[in-house]
Coordinates of C-alpha atoms and ligand atoms in Angstrom, one line a residue:
M1189 CA -23.3 19.9 31.4
T1190 CA -24.6 17.4 33.8
A1191 CA -22.6 15.1 35.9
T1192 CA -23.2 12.2 33.4
D1193 CA -22.1 14.3 30.3
A1194 CA -18.7 14.9 32.1
T1195 CA -17.9 11.2 32.1
V1196 CA -18.8 10.7 28.2
P1197 CA -15.6 11.2 26.3
S1198 CA -16.0 14.1 23.8
P1199 CA -16.0 12.9 20.4
P1200 CA -12.6 13.8 18.4
Q1201 CA -12.4 17.0 16.5
D1202 CA -10.6 17.0 13.1
F1203 CA -10.8 18.8 9.8
I1204 CA -13.4 16.1 8.5
R1205 CA -16.0 16.8 11.3
T1206 CA -15.5 20.5 10.8
I1207 CA -16.6 20.3 7.2
V1208 CA -19.6 18.1 8.3
T1209 CA -20.7 20.3 10.9
E1210 CA -20.4 23.2 8.3
D1211 CA -22.4 21.3 5.8
L1212 CA -25.3 20.6 8.4
A1213 CA -25.1 24.3 9.5
S1214 CA -25.4 25.7 6.0
G1215 CA -28.2 23.5 5.1
K1216 CA -26.3 21.8 2.4
H1217 CA -27.2 18.6 4.0
T1218 CA -29.8 17.8 6.5
S1219 CA -28.3 14.4 7.5
V1220 CA -24.9 12.6 7.0
V1221 CA -24.4 9.4 4.9
T1222 CA -20.9 7.9 4.9
R1223 CA -19.6 4.6 3.8
F1224 CA -17.0 2.0 4.3
P1225 CA -16.2 0.6 1.0
P1226 CA -13.6 -2.4 1.4
E1227 CA -12.4 -4.5 -1.6
P1228 CA -13.2 -8.2 -0.6
N1229 CA -9.6 -9.4 -1.4
G1230 CA -8.3 -9.9 2.3
H1231 CA -8.9 -9.4 5.7
L1232 CA -9.2 -6.1 7.4
H1233 CA -6.3 -4.6 9.2
I1234 CA -5.5 -1.7 11.7
G1235 CA -5.6 0.7 8.9
H1236 CA -9.0 -0.1 7.9
A1237 CA -10.0 0.0 11.4
K1238 CA -9.1 3.8 11.2
S1239 CA -11.2 4.3 8.2
I1240 CA -14.0 2.3 9.9
C1241 CA -13.8 4.3 13.1
L1242 CA -14.0 7.4 11.0
N1243 CA -16.7 6.8 8.7
F1244 CA -18.9 5.1 11.3
G1245 CA -17.9 7.5 14.0
V1246 CA -18.7 10.5 11.9
A1247 CA -22.1 9.0 10.9
T1248 CA -23.0 8.4 14.5
E1249 CA -21.9 11.5 16.0
F1250 CA -23.9 13.6 13.6
G1251 CA -27.2 11.2 13.7
G1252 CA -26.5 9.6 10.2
V1253 CA -25.7 6.3 8.8
C1254 CA -22.7 4.7 7.5
H1255 CA -22.9 2.0 4.7
L1256 CA -20.7 -1.0 4.4
R1257 CA -20.1 -1.4 0.7
F1258 CA -18.1 -4.0 -1.0
D1259 CA -16.2 -2.8 -3.7
D1260 CA -16.5 -6.1 -5.7
T1261 CA -15.4 -5.1 -9.1
N1262 CA -12.5 -7.4 -9.5
P1263 CA -13.7 -11.1 -9.5
L1264 CA -10.2 -12.3 -9.9
K1265 CA -9.1 -11.4 -6.5
E1266 CA -12.3 -11.3 -4.5
R1267 CA -13.9 -14.0 -2.3
E1268 CA -17.0 -14.7 -0.4
E1269 CA -15.1 -15.8 2.5
F1270 CA -13.5 -12.2 2.7
M1271 CA -17.0 -10.7 2.7
E1272 CA -18.0 -12.7 5.6
A1273 CA -14.9 -12.1 7.6
I1274 CA -15.1 -8.3 6.9
E1275 CA -18.6 -8.2 8.3
E1276 CA -17.5 -10.1 11.3
D1277 CA -14.5 -7.8 11.9
I1278 CA -16.6 -4.6 11.7
R1279 CA -19.3 -6.0 14.2
W1280 CA -16.3 -7.1 16.5
L1281 CA -14.9 -3.5 16.4
G1282 CA -18.3 -2.4 17.7
F1283 CA -20.0 -1.0 14.6
E1284 CA -23.5 -1.8 13.1
F1285 CA -24.4 -1.5 9.4
N1286 CA -27.8 -3.2 9.9
D1287 CA -29.4 -3.2 6.6
K1288 CA -27.1 -0.8 5.2
L1289 CA -25.1 -3.5 3.2
F1290 CA -24.4 -2.9 -0.4
H1291 CA -22.4 -4.0 -3.2
A1292 CA -21.0 -2.3 -6.2
S1293 CA -22.1 -5.3 -8.1
D1294 CA -25.7 -4.7 -7.1
C1295 CA -25.6 -1.6 -9.6
F1296 CA -23.9 -3.3 -12.5
E1297 CA -26.6 -2.7 -14.7
Q1298 CA -27.0 1.1 -13.7
L1299 CA -23.1 1.5 -14.0
Y1300 CA -23.3 0.0 -17.5
A1301 CA -26.4 2.2 -18.4
Y1302 CA -24.5 5.3 -17.3
A1303 CA -21.3 4.0 -19.4
E1304 CA -23.6 3.8 -22.5
Q1305 CA -24.9 7.4 -21.8
L1306 CA -21.2 8.7 -21.7
I1307 CA -20.6 6.9 -25.0
T1308 CA -23.8 8.5 -26.5
E1309 CA -22.7 11.9 -25.4
G1310 CA -19.3 11.5 -27.0
K1311 CA -17.6 11.2 -23.6
A1312 CA -16.4 7.7 -23.6
Y1313 CA -14.9 5.7 -26.5
V1314 CA -13.9 2.0 -27.0
C1315 CA -9.9 1.6 -27.3
S1316 CA -8.5 -1.0 -29.0
L1317 CA -4.7 -0.6 -27.9
T1318 CA -3.1 -3.2 -25.9
A1319 CA -2.5 -2.5 -22.2
E1320 CA 1.2 -1.9 -22.8
Q1321 CA 0.4 0.7 -25.6
I1322 CA -2.1 2.4 -23.4
R1323 CA 0.5 3.0 -20.9
E1324 CA 2.9 4.2 -23.5
Y1325 CA 0.6 6.7 -24.9
R1326 CA -0.4 7.8 -21.6
G1327 CA 2.9 9.9 -21.3
T1328 CA 4.6 10.8 -18.0
L1329 CA 4.6 13.5 -15.5
K1330 CA 6.7 15.6 -17.7
E1331 CA 5.5 14.6 -21.2
P1332 CA 1.7 14.9 -22.2
G1333 CA 0.1 11.9 -23.5
R1334 CA -0.8 11.1 -27.1
A1335 CA -4.3 10.5 -28.4
S1336 CA -5.2 7.0 -29.1
P1337 CA -5.9 6.1 -32.9
Y1338 CA -9.4 4.9 -31.7
R1339 CA -10.2 8.1 -29.7
D1340 CA -12.5 9.5 -32.6
R1341 CA -14.5 6.5 -33.0
G1342 CA -18.1 7.4 -33.9
V1343 CA -20.7 6.8 -31.3
E1344 CA -22.5 4.0 -33.1
E1345 CA -19.4 1.9 -33.5
N1346 CA -18.4 2.5 -29.8
L1347 CA -21.9 1.5 -28.7
D1348 CA -21.8 -1.6 -30.9
L1349 CA -18.3 -2.6 -29.8
F1350 CA -19.2 -1.9 -26.0
R1351 CA -22.3 -4.1 -26.3
R1352 CA -20.3 -6.7 -27.9
M1353 CA -17.8 -6.6 -25.1
R1354 CA -20.5 -6.9 -22.8
A1355 CA -21.8 -10.1 -24.7
G1356 CA -18.6 -11.7 -24.4
E1357 CA -17.5 -11.5 -28.0
F1358 CA -13.9 -10.4 -27.3
E1359 CA -10.9 -11.9 -25.4
D1360 CA -9.7 -10.3 -22.2
G1361 CA -7.7 -7.1 -23.0
A1362 CA -8.9 -7.0 -26.7
H1363 CA -10.5 -3.7 -25.9
V1364 CA -11.4 -1.3 -22.9
L1365 CA -13.8 1.6 -22.5
R1366 CA -12.1 4.9 -21.7
A1367 CA -13.4 8.2 -20.7
K1368 CA -12.6 11.0 -23.2
I1369 CA -11.3 13.7 -21.0
D1370 CA -7.7 15.2 -21.9
M1371 CA -4.8 13.5 -23.0
A1372 CA -2.6 16.7 -22.2
S1373 CA -3.7 17.1 -18.7
P1374 CA -1.2 17.5 -16.1
N1375 CA -3.1 15.0 -14.1
I1376 CA -2.3 11.6 -15.5
N1377 CA -5.7 10.2 -14.0
M1378 CA -7.5 12.6 -16.5
R1379 CA -5.7 11.2 -19.5
D1380 CA -8.6 9.1 -20.9
P1381 CA -8.7 6.7 -18.0
T1382 CA -10.1 3.2 -18.5
I1383 CA -13.5 2.8 -17.0
Y1384 CA -14.3 -0.7 -18.2
R1385 CA -12.4 -3.8 -19.1
I1386 CA -13.1 -7.2 -20.3
R1387 CA -12.8 -10.1 -17.8
R1388 CA -14.3 -13.1 -18.9
V1389 CA -14.7 -14.7 -15.5
P1390 CA -17.5 -15.5 -13.3
H1391 CA -18.3 -13.2 -10.4
Q1392 CA -18.9 -14.3 -6.9
R1393 CA -22.3 -12.6 -6.7
T1394 CA -23.3 -12.1 -10.4
G1395 CA -22.2 -15.3 -11.6
D1396 CA -21.6 -15.4 -15.6
A1397 CA -23.9 -12.3 -16.2
W1398 CA -20.9 -9.9 -17.0
S1399 CA -17.9 -10.2 -19.3
V1400 CA -17.1 -6.6 -18.6
Y1401 CA -16.4 -5.0 -15.0
P1402 CA -16.1 -1.2 -14.2
M1403 CA -12.9 0.1 -12.8
Y1404 CA -12.6 1.2 -9.3
D1405 CA -12.5 5.0 -10.1
Y1406 CA -15.7 4.6 -12.3
A1407 CA -17.6 2.5 -10.0
H1408 CA -16.7 4.2 -6.7
C1409 CA -18.0 7.5 -7.5
V1410 CA -21.1 6.3 -9.2
S1411 CA -22.0 3.9 -6.2
D1412 CA -21.3 6.7 -3.8
S1413 CA -23.9 8.9 -5.8
I1414 CA -26.5 6.1 -6.2
E1415 CA -26.5 5.2 -2.3
G1416 CA -26.8 9.0 -1.5
I1417 CA -23.5 9.4 0.3
T1418 CA -22.9 13.0 1.5
H1419 CA -19.2 12.8 2.4
S1420 CA -16.8 10.2 0.7
L1421 CA -14.0 9.9 2.9
C1422 CA -10.9 8.0 1.5
T1423 CA -7.1 8.1 1.9
L1424 CA -4.7 10.6 0.6
E1425 CA -3.5 8.7 -2.6
F1426 CA -7.0 9.3 -3.9
E1427 CA -6.6 13.2 -3.9
D1428 CA -5.2 13.0 -7.6
H1429 CA -8.3 11.0 -8.5
R1430 CA -10.8 13.7 -7.1
P1431 CA -11.0 15.7 -10.4
L1432 CA -12.0 12.2 -12.1
Y1433 CA -14.4 11.4 -9.3
D1434 CA -16.2 14.9 -9.8
W1435 CA -15.7 14.8 -13.9
I1436 CA -17.8 11.5 -13.9
L1437 CA -20.5 12.7 -11.7
D1438 CA -20.7 16.0 -13.5
E1439 CA -20.8 14.6 -16.9
L1440 CA -23.5 12.1 -15.7
R1441 CA -25.4 15.0 -14.3
V1442 CA -26.7 13.0 -11.3
D1443 CA -28.7 14.3 -8.5
C1444 CA -26.4 13.3 -5.8
H1445 CA -22.8 14.5 -6.1
P1446 CA -20.9 13.6 -2.7
R1447 CA -18.0 15.4 -1.6
Q1448 CA -14.8 13.3 -1.5
I1449 CA -12.5 14.2 1.4
E1450 CA -9.0 12.6 1.7
F1451 CA -7.3 11.9 4.9
A1452 CA -3.8 10.2 5.8
R1453 CA -3.3 6.5 5.9
L1454 CA -2.5 4.9 9.2
N1455 CA 0.6 2.6 9.3
L1456 CA 2.0 0.6 12.0
A1457 CA 5.8 0.3 12.4
Y1458 CA 7.5 -3.2 12.2
H1459 CA 4.4 -4.3 10.1
V1460 CA 3.5 -4.4 6.4
M1461 CA 0.0 -3.2 5.7
S1462 CA -0.5 -4.0 2.0
K1463 CA -3.1 -6.6 1.6
R1464 CA -0.9 -8.3 -1.3
K1465 CA 2.0 -8.6 1.2
L1466 CA -0.4 -10.1 4.0
L1467 CA -1.7 -12.4 1.7
E1468 CA 1.8 -13.6 0.8
L1469 CA 2.8 -14.0 4.5
V1470 CA -0.3 -16.2 4.9
E1471 CA 0.0 -18.2 1.5
E1472 CA 3.7 -18.8 2.1
G1473 CA 3.1 -20.2 5.7
R1474 CA 5.2 -17.3 7.2
V1475 CA 2.4 -17.0 9.7
D1476 CA -0.3 -19.2 10.8
G1477 CA -3.2 -17.7 9.0
W1478 CA -4.8 -14.2 8.6
D1479 CA -5.7 -14.3 12.3
D1480 CA -2.1 -15.2 13.5
P1481 CA -1.8 -13.0 16.6
R1482 CA 1.3 -11.5 15.0
M1483 CA -0.7 -9.9 12.1
P1484 CA -1.9 -6.4 12.1
T1485 CA -5.4 -7.7 11.0
L1486 CA -8.4 -7.4 13.2
A1487 CA -8.7 -11.2 13.2
G1488 CA -5.1 -11.3 14.5
M1489 CA -5.6 -8.8 17.1
R1490 CA -8.8 -10.4 18.4
R1491 CA -7.1 -13.8 18.7
R1492 CA -4.3 -12.1 20.4
G1493 CA -6.7 -10.7 23.0
F1494 CA -6.8 -7.2 22.1
P1495 CA -10.1 -5.7 23.2
P1496 CA -12.0 -3.7 20.5
E1497 CA -12.4 -0.7 22.6
A1498 CA -8.5 -0.5 22.8
V1499 CA -8.4 -0.7 19.0
R1500 CA -10.7 2.3 18.8
A1501 CA -9.1 4.2 21.4
F1502 CA -5.9 3.9 19.4
C1503 CA -7.5 5.0 16.2
D1504 CA -9.0 8.1 18.0
R1505 CA -5.5 8.9 19.5
A1506 CA -4.0 8.7 15.9
G1507 CA -6.3 11.4 14.9
V1508 CA -7.4 12.2 11.5
T1509 CA -4.7 14.3 9.6
K1510 CA -3.4 15.1 6.1
R1511 CA 0.1 13.5 6.8
D1512 CA 0.7 9.9 6.6
Q1513 CA 1.3 8.4 9.9
V1514 CA 3.6 5.5 11.1
M1515 CA 2.3 4.8 14.6
E1516 CA 4.4 2.9 17.1
P1517 CA 3.1 -0.5 18.2
G1518 CA 3.9 0.5 21.7
L1519 CA 1.1 3.2 21.5
L1520 CA -1.3 0.4 20.6
E1521 CA -0.2 -1.8 23.3
H1522 CA -0.5 1.1 25.7
S1523 CA -4.3 1.4 24.7
V1524 CA -4.5 -2.5 25.1
R1525 CA -3.3 -2.2 28.8
D1526 CA -5.4 0.8 29.5
A1527 CA -8.6 -1.2 28.5
L1528 CA -7.5 -4.6 30.1
N1529 CA -6.2 -3.0 33.3
P1530 CA -9.6 -2.4 35.0
I1531 CA -11.3 -5.5 33.7
A1532 CA -8.8 -8.4 33.5
P1533 CA -8.9 -10.7 36.6
R1534 CA -5.4 -11.3 38.1
V1535 CA -4.5 -14.9 38.3
M1536 CA -1.1 -16.8 38.6
G1537 CA 0.6 -18.7 36.1
V1538 CA 4.0 -20.1 36.0
L1539 CA 5.6 -19.8 32.5
R1540 CA 9.1 -21.6 33.2
P1541 CA 8.4 -23.8 36.4
L1542 CA 11.0 -24.6 39.0
K1543 CA 9.9 -26.9 41.7
V1544 CA 9.9 -25.7 45.3
V1545 CA 9.4 -28.1 48.2
I1546 CA 8.2 -26.5 51.7
D1547 CA 10.0 -28.9 54.0
N1548 CA 8.1 -27.8 57.3
Y1549 CA 4.6 -28.0 55.4
P1550 CA 2.7 -31.4 56.1
E1551 CA 2.8 -33.8 53.4
G1552 CA -0.6 -34.5 51.7
Q1553 CA -2.1 -31.3 53.1
V1554 CA -3.7 -28.8 50.6
E1555 CA -5.3 -25.4 51.9
E1556 CA -7.2 -23.1 50.1
L1557 CA -6.3 -19.3 50.3
E1558 CA -8.6 -16.6 49.4
A1559 CA -7.3 -14.2 46.5
P1560 CA -9.0 -11.3 45.1
Y1561 CA -9.3 -11.1 41.3
H1562 CA -8.3 -7.5 41.1
P1563 CA -6.2 -5.7 43.9
D1564 CA -8.0 -2.3 43.6
D1565 CA -11.4 -3.7 42.8
A1566 CA -12.1 -6.9 44.6
E1567 CA -15.5 -6.0 45.1
R1568 CA -16.5 -5.8 41.4
L1569 CA -14.3 -8.7 40.3
G1570 CA -14.7 -10.9 43.1
S1571 CA -12.1 -13.6 44.3
R1572 CA -11.2 -17.1 44.1
R1573 CA -9.4 -19.7 46.1
V1574 CA -5.9 -20.8 45.3
P1575 CA -4.4 -24.1 46.5
F1576 CA -1.3 -24.0 48.8
A1577 CA 0.7 -27.6 49.1
R1578 CA 3.9 -28.7 50.2
E1579 CA 5.1 -28.9 46.5
L1580 CA 5.0 -25.8 44.5
F1581 CA 6.3 -24.1 41.3
I1582 CA 7.9 -20.8 41.0
E1583 CA 9.4 -18.9 37.8
R1584 CA 12.8 -20.2 37.1
D1585 CA 13.9 -16.6 36.7
D1586 CA 12.6 -15.9 40.3
F1587 CA 15.5 -17.8 41.8
M1588 CA 19.2 -17.3 41.8
E1589 CA 21.9 -19.3 43.8
D1590 CA 24.3 -16.5 43.7
P1591 CA 22.3 -13.3 43.3
P1592 CA 23.6 -10.0 42.7
R1593 CA 22.9 -7.4 45.4
K1594 CA 19.8 -5.9 43.9
F1595 CA 18.0 -9.2 43.2
F1596 CA 15.0 -9.4 45.7
R1597 CA 13.7 -12.5 44.8
L1598 CA 14.4 -16.0 46.0
A1599 CA 18.0 -17.0 46.9
P1600 CA 19.7 -19.1 49.5
G1601 CA 19.0 -17.6 53.0
R1602 CA 16.6 -15.1 51.6
E1603 CA 12.9 -14.8 52.6
V1604 CA 10.3 -13.8 50.2
R1605 CA 6.5 -13.5 50.0
L1606 CA 4.3 -16.0 48.0
R1607 CA 1.6 -13.9 46.8
W1608 CA -1.7 -14.4 48.9
A1609 CA 0.2 -17.2 50.8
Y1610 CA 2.9 -17.3 53.2
L1611 CA 6.5 -15.8 53.7
V1612 CA 9.1 -18.6 52.8
T1613 CA 12.7 -18.9 53.3
C1614 CA 15.1 -20.8 51.1
D1615 CA 17.4 -23.2 52.8
S1616 CA 19.0 -25.4 50.2
V1617 CA 18.7 -26.5 46.4
E1618 CA 19.1 -29.8 44.6
K1619 CA 20.9 -30.0 41.4
D1620 CA 21.2 -32.2 38.4
A1621 CA 24.5 -33.6 37.0
D1622 CA 25.1 -30.4 35.0
G1623 CA 24.8 -28.3 38.0
N1624 CA 21.5 -26.7 37.2
V1625 CA 19.1 -26.3 40.1
T1626 CA 16.1 -28.7 40.0
V1627 CA 14.5 -28.3 43.3
V1628 CA 14.6 -25.5 45.9
H1629 CA 14.0 -26.5 49.5
C1630 CA 12.3 -23.7 51.6
T1631 CA 10.6 -23.4 54.9
Y1632 CA 7.4 -21.5 55.5
D1633 CA 6.3 -19.3 58.5
P1634 CA 2.8 -20.5 59.4
A1635 CA 2.3 -17.2 61.4
T1636 CA 2.3 -15.3 58.0
R1637 CA -0.8 -16.7 56.4
G1638 CA -2.2 -14.2 53.9
G1639 CA 1.4 -12.9 53.2
S1640 CA 2.0 -10.6 56.1
A1641 CA 4.2 -11.1 59.1
P1642 CA 2.4 -10.4 62.6
D1643 CA 6.0 -9.0 64.0
G1644 CA 5.8 -6.4 61.1
R1645 CA 9.1 -7.8 59.4
K1646 CA 9.5 -6.6 55.9
V1647 CA 10.4 -8.7 52.8
K1648 CA 11.4 -7.1 49.6
G1649 CA 10.2 -9.7 47.0
T1650 CA 6.6 -10.7 46.3
M1651 CA 6.3 -13.7 43.9
H1652 CA 3.7 -15.6 42.0
W1653 CA 3.5 -19.4 42.3
V1654 CA 1.2 -22.3 41.7
A1655 CA 0.9 -25.5 43.6
A1656 CA 2.4 -28.5 41.9
E1657 CA -0.9 -30.4 42.5
P1658 CA -3.8 -29.2 41.9
S1659 CA -2.6 -27.0 39.2
L1660 CA -3.2 -27.1 35.4
P1661 CA -0.7 -27.8 32.6
A1662 CA -0.8 -25.1 30.0
E1663 CA 1.1 -23.8 26.7
V1664 CA 1.9 -20.2 26.5
R1665 CA 2.6 -18.5 23.1
L1666 CA 4.7 -15.3 23.3
Y1667 CA 4.9 -12.8 20.6
E1668 CA 7.4 -10.3 19.3
S1669 CA 7.2 -8.0 16.1
L1670 CA 6.8 -9.9 13.1
F1671 CA 9.7 -7.6 11.4
T1672 CA 12.9 -6.4 12.7
K1673 CA 12.8 -3.1 10.9
S1674 CA 10.4 -0.4 11.5
N1675 CA 9.5 0.0 7.8
P1676 CA 10.0 -3.4 6.2
A1677 CA 8.1 -2.4 3.1
E1678 CA 10.8 0.4 2.4
G1679 CA 13.8 -1.7 1.4
P1680 CA 16.6 -1.7 0.5
D1681 CA 15.8 -5.6 0.6
D1682 CA 12.6 -7.3 -0.2
Y1683 CA 10.3 -7.2 2.9
H1684 CA 11.0 -10.9 3.5
A1685 CA 14.4 -10.2 4.6
Y1686 CA 13.3 -8.4 7.6
L1687 CA 11.2 -11.1 8.9
N1688 CA 11.9 -11.7 12.6
P1689 CA 12.8 -15.3 13.2
E1690 CA 11.9 -15.0 16.9
S1691 CA 8.5 -13.4 16.5
K1692 CA 6.8 -16.4 18.1
T1693 CA 8.0 -18.6 21.2
I1694 CA 5.9 -21.5 22.4
L1695 CA 6.4 -22.5 26.0
T1696 CA 5.0 -25.8 26.9
G1697 CA 5.0 -27.3 30.4
C1698 CA 3.6 -24.1 31.9
R1699 CA 1.5 -24.5 35.0
V1700 CA -1.6 -22.1 35.8
E1701 CA -4.0 -22.2 38.9
P1702 CA -7.0 -24.3 39.0
S1703 CA -9.5 -21.5 38.8
L1704 CA -8.8 -21.5 35.0
A1705 CA -10.1 -24.8 34.5
D1706 CA -13.2 -23.7 32.5
A1707 CA -11.5 -20.6 30.8
T1708 CA -12.7 -20.9 27.1
P1709 CA -11.1 -19.2 24.0
G1710 CA -11.3 -15.5 24.2
H1711 CA -11.0 -15.4 28.0
R1712 CA -8.6 -12.7 29.1
C1713 CA -6.7 -12.5 32.4
Q1714 CA -3.5 -11.1 33.8
F1715 CA -0.9 -13.6 34.8
E1716 CA 0.6 -11.6 37.7
R1717 CA 3.9 -10.1 36.9
Q1718 CA 3.8 -11.6 33.4
G1719 CA 1.5 -9.6 31.4
Y1720 CA -2.1 -10.0 29.9
F1721 CA -3.1 -13.2 28.2
C1722 CA -5.9 -14.7 26.2
V1723 CA -7.2 -18.1 25.9
D1724 CA -6.4 -19.2 22.2
P1725 CA -9.2 -21.0 20.1
D1726 CA -6.6 -24.1 20.0
S1727 CA -7.3 -24.5 23.8
E1728 CA -9.2 -27.5 25.2
A1729 CA -10.3 -28.3 28.5
G1730 CA -7.0 -30.2 30.2
A1731 CA -4.9 -28.7 27.4
L1732 CA -5.1 -24.8 27.9
V1733 CA -3.4 -22.6 25.2
F1734 CA -2.8 -18.8 26.1
N1735 CA -1.5 -16.0 24.0
R1736 CA 0.3 -13.2 25.6
T1737 CA -1.6 -10.2 24.6
V1738 CA 0.8 -7.7 25.8
P1739 CA 3.6 -7.8 28.6
L1740 CA 2.9 -5.5 31.5
R1741 CA 5.5 -2.9 30.5
D1742 CA 6.4 -1.3 27.3
S1743 CA 9.2 -3.0 25.8
W1744 CA 9.2 -1.1 22.4
A1745 CA 11.0 1.8 23.1
K1746 CA 14.1 -0.3 23.7
I1747 CA 13.6 -2.3 20.8
A1748 CA 12.9 0.5 18.6
K1749 CA 16.1 2.2 19.6
Q1750 CA 18.2 -0.9 18.9
A1751 CA 16.5 -1.1 15.5
G1752 CA 17.2 2.7 14.9
G1753 CA 13.5 3.1 13.6
P1754 CA 11.3 6.0 14.2
A1755 CA 11.7 5.1 17.7
G1756 CA 12.4 8.6 18.3
D1757 CA 8.8 9.2 18.7
A1758 CA 8.2 6.4 21.1
E1759 CA 11.1 7.8 23.3
A1760 CA 10.0 11.4 22.9
S1761 CA 6.5 10.5 23.9
K1762 CA 7.9 8.8 27.1
R1763 CA 10.1 11.7 28.1
K1764 CA 7.1 14.1 28.0
Ligands
ATP2138 P1 -5.7 -2.2 -1.8 O1 -4.3 -2.1 -1.8 O2 -6.3 -3.5 -2.2 O3 -6.6 -1.2 -2.5 P2 -6.8 -1.0 0.6 O4 -5.9 -1.2 1.9 O5 -6.8 0.3 -0.1 O6 -6.0 -2.1 -0.3 P3 -9.6 -1.3 0.6 O7 -10.2 -2.6 0.8 O8 -9.7 -0.7 -0.8 O9 -8.0 -1.7 0.7 O10 -9.8 -0.4 1.7 C1 -11.1 0.1 2.1 C2 -11.1 1.4 2.7 O11 -10.2 1.5 3.7 C3 -10.6 2.5 1.8 O12 -11.5 3.6 1.9 C4 -9.2 2.8 2.1 O13 -8.9 4.1 1.7 C5 -9.3 2.6 3.6 N1 -8.0 2.2 4.2 C6 -7.2 1.1 3.6 N2 -5.9 1.2 4.2 C7 -6.0 2.1 5.1 C8 -4.9 2.7 6.1 N3 -3.8 2.1 6.2 N4 -5.3 3.7 6.8 C9 -6.6 4.4 6.7 N5 -7.6 3.9 5.8 C10 -7.2 2.9 5.0
MG2139 MG1 -8.1 0.5 -2.0

């Protein structure tokens, strides 16, 4: 191993990569082709990110390719707008599909031809039971199913009906095409599953060309085969569908029969992950759109300021397993801090301002103090000049008139350091009629410019601050978890009951240092002592808006403990 190799993180190892390695070693495959197959009926979320990292990751590591395939077989729920957003999210996450962009709908003609082939060979039939009857006939886990009275329709009649279904002669639901497999199978998926249904609605890509659309289980394996996929990676709920996947491809005698391999879904505690529920949150106005920074969507995380490398690192940490995972948000935030710490410039912003007057500082004077953007890496990130003046703002929380013994910030008679500036001592305060402190009066020691005392005296507190003028007004949005329960989808009440009414706090009247004047949406920084922040798309010059990406310290362990959630995990990992 060379010196440079040592700095490249080794790719994750898991049972899927082991299978792929073996398949290449044995000569079963000479190259690897995977695919990520989203249905364009919503935006991507952190669970999809895991699947993307796995599919694109495996392809890249083994020198293969990964296709993006839109599983666009249900025109009622799918939209063009979602396709564009999905492509953008995948690129943002750091993966490139180049020209390997496919749609299940590209193969509608081939899918249809294969269906006629199944009919001709007596492996599929048109069933005219209602949806409810089909469910009833299907049986249960304990009881075998019963044959549909249409099961033994002749090939000619089936072909005729199927062609007329295609021609749009029948109402939705009048007939379906079913695979003829085994109504007594212990696996319900094998009890003559529906493979085509009538939907007389236009499709976003094929327009009015079709009145029948293939079902997911049928379209999926055939699309995999047509695209030459070698390893079809999907989530665990499809394990019981694998026999059907294999049955269809065996019966069609296709040349390419990919291997389906299942892995566990990734879930995030204090979130819902189903696209139906996420869509409800958006449509009911519970959040401000799919890219609301509280959403577990990639668009939301991007807006909140999560760097894509943090999302990838989190997915790698979650690993690829066979057991469903509920990950703590604290772990994701930990990855975010890890990614931001080396790159985010440190600046000062006061979220809840309290005015300070330095009584012995000349009126009208403003001096510029040199302040590095990063305490450990000033060379790489450089520095800026921060104006200091007679009137300043500090954080309201950083002052107490009657502090407890362990309070090391500003209080009457106490001396503290203003970061990069001077040591100042509090002399007196002004109050309003209700007794609230409105102004803190201090004196500064001119000999302490830069923040250290020549006589070597020590102060315990170092505080951030901004000059009253010049500084910039800003709005800051703080976020807490969207739900108060670690698994809101698991009841006993409907998930809406667990929405956190305090998930978003808007602070107006914040002040930030002038170096941020030109910060544009997406700009990330650390407000010293407050956390990492990112400029929101709502931001404008003169009216800056910041989202808090993450606080500086993990607050999840505590929250999870209060909520009695699977906090155990977060706590345990902290103890280790
Ligand atoms: P739906 O309920 O609409 O089917 P879905 O979340 O399964 O939603 P798809 O668009 O079908 O959405 O998902 C695309 C791919 O992402 C699939 O291969 C699916 O297995 C994978 N995927 C979806 N959710 C997760 C998750 N939570 N963890 C890991 N992979 C996921
Ligand atoms: Mg799905």
